[in-house]
JSON list of C-alpha atoms in Angstrom, two decimals:
[
{"chain": "L", "resi": 1, "resn": "MET", "atom": "CA", "xyz": [0.22, -0.12, -0.05]},
{"chain": "L", "resi": 2, "resn": "GLU", "atom": "CA", "xyz": [1.21, 3.44, -0.80]},
{"chain": "L", "resi": 3, "resn": "PRO", "atom": "CA", "xyz": [1.85, 5.89, 1.83]},
{"chain": "L", "resi": 4, "resn": "ALA", "atom": "CA", "xyz": [-0.60, 8.45, 0.24]},
{"chain": "L", "resi": 5, "resn": "GLU", "atom": "CA", "xyz": [-3.02, 5.51, 0.85]},
{"chain": "L", "resi": 6, "resn": "ASN", "atom": "CA", "xyz": [-2.73, 5.48, 4.47]},
{"chain": "L", "resi": 7, "resn": "ASP", "atom": "CA", "xyz": [-3.10, 8.78, 5.37]},
{"chain": "L", "resi": 8, "resn": "ALA", "atom": "CA", "xyz": [-5.95, 9.65, 2.86]},
{"chain": "L", "resi": 9, "resn": "GLY", "atom": "CA", "xyz": [-9.54, 9.82, 4.19]},
{"chain": "L", "resi": 10, "resn": "THR", "atom": "CA", "xyz": [-12.61, 8.56, 2.43]},
{"chain": "L", "resi": 11, "resn": "GLY", "atom": "CA", "xyz": [-15.18, 10.76, 1.11]},
{"chain": "L", "resi": 12, "resn": "VAL", "atom": "CA", "xyz": [-15.59, 13.54, -1.23]},
{"chain": "L", "resi": 13, "resn": "PHE", "atom": "CA", "xyz": [-14.55, 16.19, 0.87]},
{"chain": "L", "resi": 14, "resn": "SER", "atom": "CA", "xyz": [-11.47, 14.72, 2.14]},
{"chain": "L", "resi": 15, "resn": "TRP", "atom": "CA", "xyz": [-10.53, 13.90, -1.52]},
{"chain": "L", "resi": 16, "resn": "LEU", "atom": "CA", "xyz": [-11.45, 17.47, -2.69]},
{"chain": "L", "resi": 17, "resn": "LYS", "atom": "CA", "xyz": [-8.93, 18.85, 0.24]},
{"chain": "L", "resi": 18, "resn": "LEU", "atom": "CA", "xyz": [-6.31, 16.56, -0.51]},
{"chain": "L", "resi": 19, "resn": "SER", "atom": "CA", "xyz": [-6.38, 16.41, -4.34]},
{"chain": "L", "resi": 20, "resn": "TRP", "atom": "CA", "xyz": [-6.17, 20.16, -4.40]},
{"chain": "L", "resi": 21, "resn": "ASP", "atom": "CA", "xyz": [-3.12, 20.07, -2.44]},
{"chain": "L", "resi": 22, "resn": "ASP", "atom": "CA", "xyz": [-2.07, 17.39, -5.12]},
{"chain": "L", "resi": 23, "resn": "TYR", "atom": "CA", "xyz": [-2.93, 19.65, -7.93]},
{"chain": "L", "resi": 24, "resn": "LEU", "atom": "CA", "xyz": [-0.62, 22.82, -6.36]},
{"chain": "L", "resi": 25, "resn": "THR", "atom": "CA", "xyz": [2.44, 20.19, -5.95]},
{"chain": "L", "resi": 26, "resn": "GLY", "atom": "CA", "xyz": [1.89, 19.04, -9.50]},
{"chain": "L", "resi": 27, "resn": "PHE", "atom": "CA", "xyz": [0.81, 21.97, -11.41]},
{"chain": "L", "resi": 28, "resn": "PHE", "atom": "CA", "xyz": [4.14, 22.21, -13.63]},
{"chain": "L", "resi": 29, "resn": "THR", "atom": "CA", "xyz": [3.81, 18.32, -14.48]},
{"chain": "L", "resi": 30, "resn": "ILE", "atom": "CA", "xyz": [0.28, 18.71, -15.27]},
{"chain": "L", "resi": 31, "resn": "PHE", "atom": "CA", "xyz": [0.74, 21.87, -17.12]},
{"chain": "L", "resi": 32, "resn": "PRO", "atom": "CA", "xyz": [1.97, 20.48, -20.38]},
{"chain": "L", "resi": 33, "resn": "VAL", "atom": "CA", "xyz": [-0.29, 17.64, -20.05]},
{"chain": "L", "resi": 34, "resn": "LEU", "atom": "CA", "xyz": [-3.28, 20.02, -20.29]},
{"chain": "L", "resi": 35, "resn": "LEU", "atom": "CA", "xyz": [-1.63, 21.90, -23.07]},
{"chain": "L", "resi": 36, "resn": "THR", "atom": "CA", "xyz": [-1.32, 18.82, -25.31]},
{"chain": "L", "resi": 37, "resn": "LEU", "atom": "CA", "xyz": [-5.02, 17.45, -24.50]},
{"chain": "L", "resi": 38, "resn": "ALA", "atom": "CA", "xyz": [-6.33, 20.98, -25.37]},
{"chain": "L", "resi": 39, "resn": "ALA", "atom": "CA", "xyz": [-4.27, 21.13, -28.52]},
{"chain": "L", "resi": 40, "resn": "LEU", "atom": "CA", "xyz": [-5.31, 17.42, -29.61]},
{"chain": "L", "resi": 41, "resn": "ASN", "atom": "CA", "xyz": [-8.81, 18.72, -29.47]},
{"chain": "L", "resi": 42, "resn": "VAL", "atom": "CA", "xyz": [-8.43, 21.26, -32.24]},
{"chain": "L", "resi": 43, "resn": "PRO", "atom": "CA", "xyz": [-8.58, 18.90, -35.19]},
{"chain": "L", "resi": 44, "resn": "ILE", "atom": "CA", "xyz": [-11.91, 17.97, -33.72]},
{"chain": "L", "resi": 45, "resn": "TYR", "atom": "CA", "xyz": [-13.51, 21.27, -35.06]},
{"chain": "L", "resi": 46, "resn": "TRP", "atom": "CA", "xyz": [-11.67, 21.25, -38.37]},
{"chain": "L", "resi": 47, "resn": "LEU", "atom": "CA", "xyz": [-12.72, 17.66, -38.95]},
{"chain": "L", "resi": 48, "resn": "VAL", "atom": "CA", "xyz": [-16.49, 18.91, -38.55]},
{"chain": "L", "resi": 49, "resn": "ARG", "atom": "CA", "xyz": [-16.22, 21.87, -40.58]},
{"chain": "L", "resi": 50, "resn": "GLU", "atom": "CA", "xyz": [-14.40, 20.10, -43.59]},
{"chain": "L", "resi": 51, "resn": "TYR", "atom": "CA", "xyz": [-16.99, 17.08, -43.47]},
{"chain": "L", "resi": 52, "resn": "ASN", "atom": "CA", "xyz": [-19.76, 18.88, -42.24]},
{"chain": "L", "resi": 53, "resn": "SER", "atom": "CA", "xyz": [-20.42, 15.90, -40.16]},
{"chain": "L", "resi": 54, "resn": "TYR", "atom": "CA", "xyz": [-19.54, 14.87, -36.61]},
{"chain": "L", "resi": 55, "resn": "LEU", "atom": "CA", "xyz": [-18.60, 11.14, -37.71]},
{"chain": "L", "resi": 56, "resn": "PRO", "atom": "CA", "xyz": [-14.91, 12.06, -38.54]},
{"chain": "L", "resi": 57, "resn": "ALA", "atom": "CA", "xyz": [-14.36, 13.92, -35.30]},
{"chain": "L", "resi": 58, "resn": "LEU", "atom": "CA", "xyz": [-16.23, 11.23, -33.34]},
{"chain": "L", "resi": 59, "resn": "ILE", "atom": "CA", "xyz": [-13.45, 8.56, -35.28]},
{"chain": "L", "resi": 60, "resn": "TYR", "atom": "CA", "xyz": [-10.43, 10.86, -34.23]},
{"chain": "L", "resi": 61, "resn": "LEU", "atom": "CA", "xyz": [-11.79, 11.52, -30.75]},
{"chain": "L", "resi": 62, "resn": "LEU", "atom": "CA", "xyz": [-12.15, 7.73, -30.09]},
{"chain": "L", "resi": 63, "resn": "LEU", "atom": "CA", "xyz": [-9.05, 6.76, -31.96]},
{"chain": "L", "resi": 64, "resn": "VAL", "atom": "CA", "xyz": [-6.78, 9.59, -31.32]},
{"chain": "L", "resi": 65, "resn": "VAL", "atom": "CA", "xyz": [-7.95, 11.73, -28.46]},
{"chain": "L", "resi": 66, "resn": "THR", "atom": "CA", "xyz": [-9.03, 8.90, -25.90]},
{"chain": "L", "resi": 67, "resn": "PRO", "atom": "CA", "xyz": [-5.79, 6.91, -25.59]},
{"chain": "L", "resi": 68, "resn": "PHE", "atom": "CA", "xyz": [-4.08, 10.07, -24.19]},
{"chain": "L", "resi": 69, "resn": "THR", "atom": "CA", "xyz": [-7.43, 10.93, -22.03]},
{"chain": "L", "resi": 70, "resn": "THR", "atom": "CA", "xyz": [-6.88, 7.96, -20.66]},
{"chain": "L", "resi": 71, "resn": "GLY", "atom": "CA", "xyz": [-3.19, 8.18, -20.28]},
{"chain": "L", "resi": 72, "resn": "SER", "atom": "CA", "xyz": [-3.62, 11.14, -18.45]},
{"chain": "L", "resi": 73, "resn": "ASN", "atom": "CA", "xyz": [-5.18, 9.27, -15.78]},
{"chain": "L", "resi": 74, "resn": "LEU", "atom": "CA", "xyz": [-1.81, 7.73, -14.82]},
{"chain": "L", "resi": 75, "resn": "VAL", "atom": "CA", "xyz": [-0.35, 11.30, -14.34]},
{"chain": "L", "resi": 76, "resn": "TYR", "atom": "CA", "xyz": [-3.13, 11.98, -11.91]},
{"chain": "L", "resi": 77, "resn": "ILE", "atom": "CA", "xyz": [-2.73, 8.75, -10.17]},
{"chain": "L", "resi": 78, "resn": "ARG", "atom": "CA", "xyz": [1.09, 9.05, -9.73]},
{"chain": "L", "resi": 79, "resn": "LEU", "atom": "CA", "xyz": [0.80, 12.55, -8.37]},
{"chain": "L", "resi": 80, "resn": "ALA", "atom": "CA", "xyz": [-1.73, 11.54, -5.89]},
{"chain": "L", "resi": 81, "resn": "ARG", "atom": "CA", "xyz": [0.48, 8.55, -4.71]},
{"chain": "L", "resi": 82, "resn": "GLY", "atom": "CA", "xyz": [3.32, 11.37, -4.38]},
{"chain": "L", "resi": 83, "resn": "GLU", "atom": "CA", "xyz": [5.42, 9.10, -7.14]},
{"chain": "L", "resi": 84, "resn": "LYS", "atom": "CA", "xyz": [7.41, 10.96, -9.48]},
{"chain": "L", "resi": 85, "resn": "THR", "atom": "CA", "xyz": [5.79, 11.45, -13.01]},
{"chain": "L", "resi": 86, "resn": "SER", "atom": "CA", "xyz": [6.84, 13.23, -16.18]},
{"chain": "L", "resi": 87, "resn": "PHE", "atom": "CA", "xyz": [5.14, 14.17, -19.33]},
{"chain": "L", "resi": 88, "resn": "ALA", "atom": "CA", "xyz": [5.97, 10.40, -20.87]},
{"chain": "L", "resi": 89, "resn": "ALA", "atom": "CA", "xyz": [3.16, 9.20, -18.67]},
{"chain": "L", "resi": 90, "resn": "LEU", "atom": "CA", "xyz": [0.68, 10.83, -20.90]},
{"chain": "L", "resi": 91, "resn": "PHE", "atom": "CA", "xyz": [1.32, 8.28, -23.33]},
{"chain": "L", "resi": 92, "resn": "SER", "atom": "CA", "xyz": [1.28, 5.19, -21.01]},
{"chain": "L", "resi": 93, "resn": "ALA", "atom": "CA", "xyz": [-2.17, 3.65, -22.63]},
{"chain": "L", "resi": 94, "resn": "PHE", "atom": "CA", "xyz": [-0.35, 3.28, -25.98]},
{"chain": "L", "resi": 95, "resn": "PRO", "atom": "CA", "xyz": [1.24, -0.03, -24.80]},
{"chain": "L", "resi": 96, "resn": "VAL", "atom": "CA", "xyz": [-1.99, -1.16, -23.84]},
{"chain": "L", "resi": 97, "resn": "TYR", "atom": "CA", "xyz": [-3.92, 0.49, -26.90]},
{"chain": "L", "resi": 98, "resn": "PRO", "atom": "CA", "xyz": [-6.53, -2.02, -27.67]},
{"chain": "L", "resi": 99, "resn": "GLN", "atom": "CA", "xyz": [-7.24, -2.37, -23.95]},
{"chain": "L", "resi": 100, "resn": "ALA", "atom": "CA", "xyz": [-7.56, 1.02, -23.30]},
{"chain": "L", "resi": 101, "resn": "LEU", "atom": "CA", "xyz": [-9.62, 1.70, -26.30]},
{"chain": "L", "resi": 102, "resn": "ALA", "atom": "CA", "xyz": [-12.07, -1.13, -25.49]},
{"chain": "L", "resi": 103, "resn": "VAL", "atom": "CA", "xyz": [-12.66, -0.15, -21.97]},
{"chain": "L", "resi": 104, "resn": "SER", "atom": "CA", "xyz": [-13.09, 3.60, -22.65]},
{"chain": "L", "resi": 105, "resn": "ALA", "atom": "CA", "xyz": [-15.49, 2.72, -25.67]},
{"chain": "L", "resi": 106, "resn": "TRP", "atom": "CA", "xyz": [-17.25, -0.06, -23.55]},
{"chain": "L", "resi": 107, "resn": "LEU", "atom": "CA", "xyz": [-17.65, 2.44, -20.41]},
{"chain": "L", "resi": 108, "resn": "GLY", "atom": "CA", "xyz": [-18.98, 5.19, -22.66]},
{"chain": "L", "resi": 109, "resn": "PHE", "atom": "CA", "xyz": [-21.47, 3.01, -24.38]},
{"chain": "L", "resi": 110, "resn": "ILE", "atom": "CA", "xyz": [-23.05, 1.42, -21.32]},
{"chain": "L", "resi": 111, "resn": "THR", "atom": "CA", "xyz": [-23.09, 4.73, -19.45]},
{"chain": "L", "resi": 112, "resn": "LEU", "atom": "CA", "xyz": [-25.04, 6.43, -22.41]},
{"chain": "L", "resi": 113, "resn": "ALA", "atom": "CA", "xyz": [-27.21, 3.40, -22.82]},
{"chain": "L", "resi": 114, "resn": "GLY", "atom": "CA", "xyz": [-28.31, 3.36, -19.07]},
{"chain": "L", "resi": 115, "resn": "THR", "atom": "CA", "xyz": [-28.66, 7.13, -19.14]},
{"chain": "L", "resi": 116, "resn": "LEU", "atom": "CA", "xyz": [-30.87, 7.23, -22.29]},
{"chain": "L", "resi": 117, "resn": "ALA", "atom": "CA", "xyz": [-33.07, 4.50, -20.45]},
{"chain": "L", "resi": 118, "resn": "LEU", "atom": "CA", "xyz": [-33.70, 6.15, -17.28]},
{"chain": "L", "resi": 119, "resn": "VAL", "atom": "CA", "xyz": [-30.85, 8.34, -16.47]},
{"chain": "L", "resi": 120, "resn": "ILE", "atom": "CA", "xyz": [-30.32, 6.51, -13.09]},
{"chain": "L", "resi": 121, "resn": "PRO", "atom": "CA", "xyz": [-28.74, 3.61, -14.54]},
{"chain": "L", "resi": 122, "resn": "GLY", "atom": "CA", "xyz": [-26.42, 5.39, -16.26]},
{"chain": "L", "resi": 123, "resn": "ILE", "atom": "CA", "xyz": [-25.41, 7.11, -13.14]},
{"chain": "L", "resi": 124, "resn": "VAL", "atom": "CA", "xyz": [-24.80, 3.54, -11.33]},
{"chain": "L", "resi": 125, "resn": "ILE", "atom": "CA", "xyz": [-23.06, 2.08, -14.12]},
{"chain": "L", "resi": 126, "resn": "TYR", "atom": "CA", "xyz": [-20.68, 5.08, -14.45]},
{"chain": "L", "resi": 127, "resn": "THR", "atom": "CA", "xyz": [-20.14, 5.19, -10.79]},
{"chain": "L", "resi": 128, "resn": "THR", "atom": "CA", "xyz": [-19.60, 1.51, -10.59]},
{"chain": "L", "resi": 129, "resn": "TYR", "atom": "CA", "xyz": [-16.98, 0.80, -13.52]},
{"chain": "L", "resi": 130, "resn": "CYS", "atom": "CA", "xyz": [-15.66, 4.30, -13.88]},
{"chain": "L", "resi": 131, "resn": "PHE", "atom": "CA", "xyz": [-12.19, 3.19, -12.28]},
{"chain": "L", "resi": 132, "resn": "SER", "atom": "CA", "xyz": [-11.81, 0.95, -15.14]},
{"chain": "L", "resi": 133, "resn": "GLU", "atom": "CA", "xyz": [-9.81, 3.48, -17.09]},
{"chain": "L", "resi": 134, "resn": "TYR", "atom": "CA", "xyz": [-7.73, 4.25, -14.39]},
{"chain": "L", "resi": 135, "resn": "SER", "atom": "CA", "xyz": [-6.48, 0.43, -13.78]},
{"chain": "L", "resi": 136, "resn": "VAL", "atom": "CA", "xyz": [-5.77, -0.45, -17.46]},
{"chain": "L", "resi": 137, "resn": "VAL", "atom": "CA", "xyz": [-3.00, 2.04, -17.38]},
{"chain": "L", "resi": 138, "resn": "ASP", "atom": "CA", "xyz": [-2.20, 1.98, -13.58]},
{"chain": "L", "resi": 139, "resn": "ARG", "atom": "CA", "xyz": [-2.13, -2.07, -13.51]},
{"chain": "L", "resi": 140, "resn": "ARG", "atom": "CA", "xyz": [-2.37, -3.06, -16.80]},
{"chain": "L", "resi": 141, "resn": "THR", "atom": "CA", "xyz": [-5.53, -4.95, -16.15]},
{"chain": "L", "resi": 142, "resn": "PRO", "atom": "CA", "xyz": [-7.57, -6.86, -19.07]},
{"chain": "L", "resi": 143, "resn": "ILE", "atom": "CA", "xyz": [-10.25, -5.60, -20.31]},
{"chain": "L", "resi": 144, "resn": "ARG", "atom": "CA", "xyz": [-12.94, -7.73, -18.23]},
{"chain": "L", "resi": 145, "resn": "GLU", "atom": "CA", "xyz": [-10.62, -7.38, -15.00]},
{"chain": "L", "resi": 146, "resn": "SER", "atom": "CA", "xyz": [-10.37, -3.54, -15.13]},
{"chain": "L", "resi": 147, "resn": "PHE", "atom": "CA", "xyz": [-14.23, -3.44, -14.79]},
{"chain": "L", "resi": 148, "resn": "SER", "atom": "CA", "xyz": [-14.18, -6.12, -12.39]},
{"chain": "L", "resi": 149, "resn": "LEU", "atom": "CA", "xyz": [-11.61, -4.16, -10.04]},
{"chain": "L", "resi": 150, "resn": "SER", "atom": "CA", "xyz": [-13.93, -0.84, -10.20]},
{"chain": "L", "resi": 151, "resn": "SER", "atom": "CA", "xyz": [-17.06, -2.75, -9.36]},
{"chain": "L", "resi": 152, "resn": "ARG", "atom": "CA", "xyz": [-15.39, -4.51, -6.37]},
{"chain": "L", "resi": 153, "resn": "ILE", "atom": "CA", "xyz": [-13.75, -0.99, -4.93]},
{"chain": "L", "resi": 154, "resn": "THR", "atom": "CA", "xyz": [-16.68, 1.12, -5.59]},
{"chain": "L", "resi": 155, "resn": "PRO", "atom": "CA", "xyz": [-19.62, -0.19, -3.39]},
{"chain": "L", "resi": 156, "resn": "GLY", "atom": "CA", "xyz": [-20.70, 1.98, -0.52]},
{"chain": "L", "resi": 157, "resn": "TYR", "atom": "CA", "xyz": [-19.07, 5.01, -2.35]},
{"chain": "L", "resi": 158, "resn": "ARG", "atom": "CA", "xyz": [-20.59, 5.79, -5.23]},
{"chain": "L", "resi": 159, "resn": "ASP", "atom": "CA", "xyz": [-22.71, 8.70, -3.83]},
{"chain": "L", "resi": 160, "resn": "SER", "atom": "CA", "xyz": [-19.51, 10.43, -3.36]},
{"chain": "L", "resi": 161, "resn": "LEU", "atom": "CA", "xyz": [-18.23, 9.49, -6.72]},
{"chain": "L", "resi": 162, "resn": "PHE", "atom": "CA", "xyz": [-21.55, 10.76, -8.36]},
{"chain": "L", "resi": 163, "resn": "LEU", "atom": "CA", "xyz": [-20.87, 14.08, -6.60]},
{"chain": "L", "resi": 164, "resn": "ILE", "atom": "CA", "xyz": [-17.50, 14.38, -8.29]},
{"chain": "L", "resi": 165, "resn": "VAL", "atom": "CA", "xyz": [-18.75, 13.35, -11.50]},
{"chain": "L", "resi": 166, "resn": "ALA", "atom": "CA", "xyz": [-21.73, 15.42, -11.31]},
{"chain": "L", "resi": 167, "resn": "LEU", "atom": "CA", "xyz": [-19.82, 18.41, -10.75]},
{"chain": "L", "resi": 168, "resn": "THR", "atom": "CA", "xyz": [-17.07, 17.59, -13.22]},
{"chain": "L", "resi": 169, "resn": "THR", "atom": "CA", "xyz": [-19.87, 17.62, -15.79]},
{"chain": "L", "resi": 170, "resn": "ALA", "atom": "CA", "xyz": [-21.76, 20.56, -14.65]},
{"chain": "L", "resi": 171, "resn": "ILE", "atom": "CA", "xyz": [-18.67, 22.77, -14.97]},
{"chain": "L", "resi": 172, "resn": "ASP", "atom": "CA", "xyz": [-17.88, 21.38, -18.18]},
{"chain": "L", "resi": 173, "resn": "ILE", "atom": "CA", "xyz": [-21.60, 21.73, -19.64]},
{"chain": "L", "resi": 174, "resn": "PHE", "atom": "CA", "xyz": [-22.45, 25.05, -18.13]},
{"chain": "L", "resi": 175, "resn": "THR", "atom": "CA", "xyz": [-18.93, 27.04, -18.71]},
{"chain": "L", "resi": 176, "resn": "PRO", "atom": "CA", "xyz": [-19.41, 28.86, -22.07]},
{"chain": "L", "resi": 177, "resn": "ASN", "atom": "CA", "xyz": [-16.55, 27.76, -24.67]},
{"chain": "L", "resi": 178, "resn": "PRO", "atom": "CA", "xyz": [-14.57, 30.27, -27.14]},
{"chain": "L", "resi": 179, "resn": "PHE", "atom": "CA", "xyz": [-15.64, 27.89, -29.93]},
{"chain": "L", "resi": 180, "resn": "GLY", "atom": "CA", "xyz": [-18.22, 25.28, -30.72]},
{"chain": "L", "resi": 181, "resn": "PHE", "atom": "CA", "xyz": [-21.03, 24.35, -32.98]},
{"chain": "L", "resi": 182, "resn": "THR", "atom": "CA", "xyz": [-24.41, 25.35, -33.99]},
{"chain": "L", "resi": 183, "resn": "GLY", "atom": "CA", "xyz": [-27.25, 24.42, -36.14]},
{"chain": "L", "resi": 184, "resn": "LYS", "atom": "CA", "xyz": [-28.55, 21.17, -36.98]},
{"chain": "L", "resi": 185, "resn": "MET", "atom": "CA", "xyz": [-26.95, 17.68, -36.08]},
{"chain": "L", "resi": 186, "resn": "SER", "atom": "CA", "xyz": [-27.03, 16.91, -39.76]},
{"chain": "L", "resi": 187, "resn": "ALA", "atom": "CA", "xyz": [-25.36, 20.48, -40.72]},
{"chain": "L", "resi": 188, "resn": "PRO", "atom": "CA", "xyz": [-23.14, 21.59, -37.94]},
{"chain": "L", "resi": 189, "resn": "GLU", "atom": "CA", "xyz": [-21.67, 24.93, -38.03]},
{"chain": "L", "resi": 190, "resn": "LEU", "atom": "CA", "xyz": [-18.45, 26.18, -36.41]},
{"chain": "L", "resi": 191, "resn": "ALA", "atom": "CA", "xyz": [-19.34, 29.15, -34.03]},
{"chain": "L", "resi": 192, "resn": "PHE", "atom": "CA", "xyz": [-17.04, 31.50, -31.84]},
{"chain": "L", "resi": 193, "resn": "ASN", "atom": "CA", "xyz": [-17.72, 33.57, -28.99]},
{"chain": "L", "resi": 194, "resn": "LEU", "atom": "CA", "xyz": [-13.94, 35.42, -27.95]},
{"chain": "L", "resi": 195, "resn": "GLU", "atom": "CA", "xyz": [-15.63, 37.89, -25.23]},
{"chain": "L", "resi": 196, "resn": "PRO", "atom": "CA", "xyz": [-13.00, 38.30, -22.57]},
{"chain": "L", "resi": 197, "resn": "TRP", "atom": "CA", "xyz": [-15.11, 36.51, -19.82]},
{"chain": "L", "resi": 198, "resn": "VAL", "atom": "CA", "xyz": [-15.57, 33.54, -22.14]},
{"chain": "L", "resi": 199, "resn": "ILE", "atom": "CA", "xyz": [-12.14, 33.20, -22.64]},
{"chain": "L", "resi": 200, "resn": "ALA", "atom": "CA", "xyz": [-11.42, 33.78, -18.85]},
{"chain": "L", "resi": 201, "resn": "GLY", "atom": "CA", "xyz": [-14.21, 31.31, -17.72]},
{"chain": "L", "resi": 202, "resn": "PHE", "atom": "CA", "xyz": [-12.66, 28.50, -20.37]},
{"chain": "L", "resi": 203, "resn": "CYS", "atom": "CA", "xyz": [-9.09, 28.81, -19.15]},
{"chain": "L", "resi": 204, "resn": "LEU", "atom": "CA", "xyz": [-10.19, 28.54, -15.25]},
{"chain": "L", "resi": 205, "resn": "LYS", "atom": "CA", "xyz": [-12.22, 25.31, -16.28]},
{"chain": "L", "resi": 206, "resn": "THR", "atom": "CA", "xyz": [-9.45, 23.82, -18.75]},
{"chain": "L", "resi": 207, "resn": "LEU", "atom": "CA", "xyz": [-6.34, 24.50, -16.13]},
{"chain": "L", "resi": 208, "resn": "VAL", "atom": "CA", "xyz": [-7.82, 24.47, -12.69]},
{"chain": "L", "resi": 209, "resn": "PHE", "atom": "CA", "xyz": [-11.28, 22.96, -12.19]},
{"chain": "L", "resi": 210, "resn": "LEU", "atom": "CA", "xyz": [-11.52, 20.03, -14.21]},
{"chain": "L", "resi": 211, "resn": "PRO", "atom": "CA", "xyz": [-7.92, 19.08, -13.71]},
{"chain": "L", "resi": 212, "resn": "TRP", "atom": "CA", "xyz": [-8.35, 19.52, -9.93]},
{"chain": "L", "resi": 213, "resn": "LEU", "atom": "CA", "xyz": [-11.59, 17.50, -10.09]},
{"chain": "L", "resi": 214, "resn": "HIS", "atom": "CA", "xyz": [-9.59, 14.74, -12.42]},
{"chain": "L", "resi": 215, "resn": "MET", "atom": "CA", "xyz": [-7.22, 14.53, -9.64]},
{"chain": "L", "resi": 216, "resn": "THR", "atom": "CA", "xyz": [-9.82, 14.05, -7.02]},
{"chain": "L", "resi": 217, "resn": "MET", "atom": "CA", "xyz": [-10.98, 11.05, -8.92]},
{"chain": "L", "resi": 218, "resn": "ALA", "atom": "CA", "xyz": [-7.53, 9.40, -8.98]},
{"chain": "L", "resi": 219, "resn": "ARG", "atom": "CA", "xyz": [-7.24, 10.44, -5.46]},
{"chain": "L", "resi": 220, "resn": "ALA", "atom": "CA", "xyz": [-10.37, 8.49, -4.75]},
{"chain": "L", "resi": 221, "resn": "TYR", "atom": "CA", "xyz": [-8.93, 5.54, -7.00]},
{"chain": "L", "resi": 222, "resn": "ILE", "atom": "CA", "xyz": [-5.91, 5.12, -4.89]},
{"chain": "L", "resi": 223, "resn": "THR", "atom": "CA", "xyz": [-7.83, 5.38, -1.69]},
{"chain": "L", "resi": 224, "resn": "LEU", "atom": "CA", "xyz": [-10.18, 2.67, -2.62]},
{"chain": "L", "resi": 225, "resn": "LEU", "atom": "CA", "xyz": [-7.95, 0.49, -4.38]},
{"chain": "L", "resi": 226, "resn": "PRO", "atom": "CA", "xyz": [-6.91, -1.52, -1.32]},
{"chain": "L", "resi": 227, "resn": "ARG", "atom": "CA", "xyz": [-10.81, -2.88, -1.05]},
{"chain": "L", "resi": 228, "resn": "ALA", "atom": "CA", "xyz": [-10.05, -4.83, -4.05]},
{"chain": "L", "resi": 229, "resn": "ALA", "atom": "CA", "xyz": [-8.19, -7.26, -2.07]},
{"chain": "L", "resi": 230, "resn": "LEU", "atom": "CA", "xyz": [-10.98, -7.59, 0.66]},
{"chain": "L", "resi": 231, "resn": "PRO", "atom": "CA", "xyz": [-13.92, -10.26, 0.80]},
{"chain": "L", "resi": 232, "resn": "ALA", "atom": "CA", "xyz": [-17.02, -9.24, -1.26]},
{"chain": "L", "resi": 233, "resn": "ALA", "atom": "CA", "xyz": [-18.87, -9.52, 2.24]},
{"chain": "L", "resi": 234, "resn": "VAL", "atom": "CA", "xyz": [-16.74, -6.93, 3.60]},
{"chain": "L", "resi": 235, "resn": "GLN", "atom": "CA", "xyz": [-17.18, -4.62, 0.73]},
{"chain": "L", "resi": 236, "resn": "ALA", "atom": "CA", "xyz": [-20.98, -4.86, 0.85]},
{"chain": "L", "resi": 237, "resn": "ASP", "atom": "CA", "xyz": [-21.28, -4.21, 4.32]},
{"chain": "L", "resi": 238, "resn": "ASP", "atom": "CA", "xyz": [-19.32, -0.77, 4.02]}
]
């Protein structure tokens, strides 16, 4: 067990506090990672405008951006553990590219399916299996074991995880972006909003609030990870 796991409390407020310290300590490590992830998203807008369709952008997002996003989880995990890490950790999903891609795609699919059904099933599904994208780069677990491990460590803490996910989603959705799409799904048009307050809000979201919340999820992961070795009856009683 890592030292960070020994002294870390469980619960959303403890995770938020500890992860803020992690964020400040590791900012200069995280910063180039954030810039790279932002740059990787730029071609999405070009693809939509060029082909007048979301499909090429979705393919690019899945095949190119997703492995980097999954790899960034390892950066946050190592910082939360107090381990040395570097920009190279951003590429950590590529040695397990098929597994990382399958885990992210399947997690997204089952979450979307559950959300479209009744919303609540989507929430339960995501908070149960959200750490599959962490274990696949942290422990190099196979696809099935990634989901199994996540389902073993999240019982009893899904409400806390939901609060983090809800806060992340709210900040991402309700903070205006300087660029986006308007019009019909069948004919999207690129639009810009370059007002200073929009740009400032976008920078705060991208460089402060979302990384902090991603760090919070990493903190939750390393805190709950020892539960993977507990008997199922003990997990159910928590």
